[in-house]
PDB file of C-alpha atoms in Angstrom:
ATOM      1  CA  UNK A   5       9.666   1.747 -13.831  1.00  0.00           C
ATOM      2  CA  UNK A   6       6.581   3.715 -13.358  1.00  0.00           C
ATOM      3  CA  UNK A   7       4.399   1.191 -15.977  1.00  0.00           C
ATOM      4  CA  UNK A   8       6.036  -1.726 -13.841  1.00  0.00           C
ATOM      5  CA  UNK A   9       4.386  -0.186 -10.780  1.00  0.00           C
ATOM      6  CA  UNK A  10       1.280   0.341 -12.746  1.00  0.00           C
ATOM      7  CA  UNK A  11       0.961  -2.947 -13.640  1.00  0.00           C
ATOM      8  CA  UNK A  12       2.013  -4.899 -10.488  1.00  0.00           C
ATOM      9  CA  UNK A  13      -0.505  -2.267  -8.545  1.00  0.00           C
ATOM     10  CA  UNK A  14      -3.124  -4.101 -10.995  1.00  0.00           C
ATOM     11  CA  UNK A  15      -1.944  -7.674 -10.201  1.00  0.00           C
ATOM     12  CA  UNK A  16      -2.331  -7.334  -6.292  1.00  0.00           C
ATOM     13  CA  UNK A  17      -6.034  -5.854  -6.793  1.00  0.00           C
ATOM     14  CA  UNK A  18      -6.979  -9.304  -9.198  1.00  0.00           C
ATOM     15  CA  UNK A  19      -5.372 -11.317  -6.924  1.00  0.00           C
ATOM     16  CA  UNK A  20      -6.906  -9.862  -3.886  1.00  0.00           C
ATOM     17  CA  UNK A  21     -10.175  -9.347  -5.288  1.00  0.00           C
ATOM     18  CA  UNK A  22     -11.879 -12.659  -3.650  1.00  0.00           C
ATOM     19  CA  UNK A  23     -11.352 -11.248  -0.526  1.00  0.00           C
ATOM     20  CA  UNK A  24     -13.468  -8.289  -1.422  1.00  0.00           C
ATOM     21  CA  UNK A  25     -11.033  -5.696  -2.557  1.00  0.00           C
ATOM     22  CA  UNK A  26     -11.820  -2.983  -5.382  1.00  0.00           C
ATOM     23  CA  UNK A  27      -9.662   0.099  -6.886  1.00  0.00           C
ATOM     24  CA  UNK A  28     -10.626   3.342  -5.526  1.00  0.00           C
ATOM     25  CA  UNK A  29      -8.706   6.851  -5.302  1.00  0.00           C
ATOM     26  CA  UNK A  30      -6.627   8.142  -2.564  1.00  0.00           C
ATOM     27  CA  UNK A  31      -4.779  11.431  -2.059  1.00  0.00           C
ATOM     28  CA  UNK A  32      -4.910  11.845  -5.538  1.00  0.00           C
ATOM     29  CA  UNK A  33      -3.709   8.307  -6.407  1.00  0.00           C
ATOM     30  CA  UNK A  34      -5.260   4.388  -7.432  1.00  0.00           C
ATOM     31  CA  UNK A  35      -5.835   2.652  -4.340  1.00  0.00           C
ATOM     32  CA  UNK A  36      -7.223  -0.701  -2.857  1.00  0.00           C
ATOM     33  CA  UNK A  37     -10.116  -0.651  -1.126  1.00  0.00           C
ATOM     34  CA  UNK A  38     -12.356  -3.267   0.860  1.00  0.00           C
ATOM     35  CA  UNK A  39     -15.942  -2.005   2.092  1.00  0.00           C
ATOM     36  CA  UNK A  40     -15.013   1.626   1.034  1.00  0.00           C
ATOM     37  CA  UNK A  41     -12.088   1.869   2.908  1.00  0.00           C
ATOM     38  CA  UNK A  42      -8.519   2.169   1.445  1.00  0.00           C
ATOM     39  CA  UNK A  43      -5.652   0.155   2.963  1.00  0.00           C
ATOM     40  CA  UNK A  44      -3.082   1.190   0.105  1.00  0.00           C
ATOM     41  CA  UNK A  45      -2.350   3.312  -2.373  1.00  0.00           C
ATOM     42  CA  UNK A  46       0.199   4.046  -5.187  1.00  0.00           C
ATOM     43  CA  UNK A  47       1.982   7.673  -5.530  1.00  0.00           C
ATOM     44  CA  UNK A  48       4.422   8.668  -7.113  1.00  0.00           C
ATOM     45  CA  UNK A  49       6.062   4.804  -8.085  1.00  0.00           C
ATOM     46  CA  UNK A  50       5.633   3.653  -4.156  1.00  0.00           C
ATOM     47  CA  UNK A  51       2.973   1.472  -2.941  1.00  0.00           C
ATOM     48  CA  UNK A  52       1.768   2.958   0.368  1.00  0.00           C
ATOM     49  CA  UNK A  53       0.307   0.396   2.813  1.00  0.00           C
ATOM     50  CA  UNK A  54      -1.638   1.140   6.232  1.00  0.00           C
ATOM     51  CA  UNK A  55      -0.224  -1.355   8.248  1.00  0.00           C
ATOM     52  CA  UNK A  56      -0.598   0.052  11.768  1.00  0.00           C
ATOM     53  CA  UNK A  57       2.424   1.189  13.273  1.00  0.00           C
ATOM     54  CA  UNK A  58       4.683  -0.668  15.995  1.00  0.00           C
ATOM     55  CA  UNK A  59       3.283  -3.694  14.386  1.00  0.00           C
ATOM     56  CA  UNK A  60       5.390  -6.685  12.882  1.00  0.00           C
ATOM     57  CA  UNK A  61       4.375  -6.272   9.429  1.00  0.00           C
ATOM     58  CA  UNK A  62       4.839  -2.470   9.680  1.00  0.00           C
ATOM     59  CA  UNK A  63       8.539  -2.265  11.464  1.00  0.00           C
ATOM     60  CA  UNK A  64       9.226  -5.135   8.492  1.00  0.00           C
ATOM     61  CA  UNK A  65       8.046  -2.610   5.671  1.00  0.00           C
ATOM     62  CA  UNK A  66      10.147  -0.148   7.358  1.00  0.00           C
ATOM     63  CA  UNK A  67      13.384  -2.022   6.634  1.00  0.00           C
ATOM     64  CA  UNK A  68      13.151  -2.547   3.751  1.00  0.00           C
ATOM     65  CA  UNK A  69      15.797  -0.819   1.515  1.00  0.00           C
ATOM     66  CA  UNK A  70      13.608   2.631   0.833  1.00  0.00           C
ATOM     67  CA  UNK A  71      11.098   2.544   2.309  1.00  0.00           C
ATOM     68  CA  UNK A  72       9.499   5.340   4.853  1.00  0.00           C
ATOM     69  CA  UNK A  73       6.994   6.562   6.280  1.00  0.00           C
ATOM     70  CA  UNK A  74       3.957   7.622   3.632  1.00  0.00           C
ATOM     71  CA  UNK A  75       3.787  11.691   3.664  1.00  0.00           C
ATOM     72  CA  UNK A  76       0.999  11.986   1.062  1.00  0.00           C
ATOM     73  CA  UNK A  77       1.061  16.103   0.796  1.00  0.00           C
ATOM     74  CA  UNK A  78       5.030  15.575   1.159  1.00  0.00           C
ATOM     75  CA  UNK A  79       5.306  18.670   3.131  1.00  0.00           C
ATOM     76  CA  UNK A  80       6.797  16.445   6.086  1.00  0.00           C
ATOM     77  CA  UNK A  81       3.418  14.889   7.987  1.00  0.00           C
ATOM     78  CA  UNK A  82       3.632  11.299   7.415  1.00  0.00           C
ATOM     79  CA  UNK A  83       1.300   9.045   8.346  1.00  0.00           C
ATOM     80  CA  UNK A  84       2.272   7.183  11.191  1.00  0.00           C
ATOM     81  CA  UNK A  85       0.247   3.993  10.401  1.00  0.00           C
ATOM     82  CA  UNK A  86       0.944   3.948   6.557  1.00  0.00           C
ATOM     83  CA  UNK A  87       4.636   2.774   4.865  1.00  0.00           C
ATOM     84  CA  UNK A  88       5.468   4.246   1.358  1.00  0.00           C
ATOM     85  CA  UNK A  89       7.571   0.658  -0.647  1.00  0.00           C
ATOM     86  CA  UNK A  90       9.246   2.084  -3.254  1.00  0.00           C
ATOM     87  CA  UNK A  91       9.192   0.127  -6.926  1.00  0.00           C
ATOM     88  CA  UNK A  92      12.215  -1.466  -6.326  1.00  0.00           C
ATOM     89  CA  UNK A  93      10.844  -3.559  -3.931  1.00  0.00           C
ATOM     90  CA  UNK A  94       7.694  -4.313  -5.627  1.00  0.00           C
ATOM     91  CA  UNK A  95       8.471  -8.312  -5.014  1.00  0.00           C
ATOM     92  CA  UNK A  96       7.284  -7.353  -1.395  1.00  0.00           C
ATOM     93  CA  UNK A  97       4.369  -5.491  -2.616  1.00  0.00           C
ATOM     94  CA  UNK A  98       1.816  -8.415  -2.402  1.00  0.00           C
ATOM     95  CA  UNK A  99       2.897  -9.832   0.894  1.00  0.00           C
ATOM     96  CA  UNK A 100       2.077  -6.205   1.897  1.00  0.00           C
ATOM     97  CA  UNK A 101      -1.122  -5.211   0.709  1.00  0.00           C
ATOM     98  CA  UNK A 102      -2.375  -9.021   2.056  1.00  0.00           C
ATOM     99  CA  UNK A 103      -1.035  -7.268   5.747  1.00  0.00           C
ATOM    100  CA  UNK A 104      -2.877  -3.753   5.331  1.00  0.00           C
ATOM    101  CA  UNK A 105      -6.268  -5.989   4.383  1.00  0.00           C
ATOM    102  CA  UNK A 106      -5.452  -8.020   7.296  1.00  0.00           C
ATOM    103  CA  UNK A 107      -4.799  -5.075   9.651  1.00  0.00           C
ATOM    104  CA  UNK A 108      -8.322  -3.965   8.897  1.00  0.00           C
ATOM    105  CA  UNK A 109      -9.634  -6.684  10.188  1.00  0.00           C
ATOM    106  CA  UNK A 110      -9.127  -9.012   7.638  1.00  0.00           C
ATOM    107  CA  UNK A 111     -12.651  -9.082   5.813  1.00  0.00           C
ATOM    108  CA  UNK A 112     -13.048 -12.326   4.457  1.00  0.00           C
TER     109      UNK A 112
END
């Protein structure tokens, strides 16, 4: 599963790369970054998204089946803004990352 995420991690950055997002490193892990700041990042087989919480896109990611709040050191301070989407739902992972880049403002 891990390779899967690997490689799906890769697809989102291609696809999103016309709208000015580049890999970078987060906690530790590959992010996506757009103008040096990271929106997501995968650890540990999840793809953690800032999404901004009480926000649509961020009470959706929340539903979904395994998904929680992203506690990077895992020593039980999650972010409040950021959703961890475990590999399983990696379908959803696209629809995501497009909603972190658009939380930040949406650079073009």
């Amino acid at each position: 599963m891990r390779m899967d995420a690997e490689a799906r991690f890769d697809e989102i950055v291609e696809d999103l790369a016309p709208r000015g997002v580049l890999p970078g490193a987060l906690f530790g892990a590959r992010s996506m970054t757009v103008e040096g700041t990271a929106f997501a990042c995968l650890k540990g087989g999840q793809l953690a998204v800032r999404l901004g919480a009480g926000t649509v896109a961020h009470t959706d990611a929340l539903a979904l089946a395994g998904a929680s709040l992203f506690d990077p050191s895992g020593k039980g301070r999650p972010f409040k803004d950021w959703v961890a989407v475990p590999a399983e739902e990696s379908g959803t992972w696209g629809r995501l990352a497009e909603a972190g880049l658009d939380a930040l403002g949406g650079a073009a």
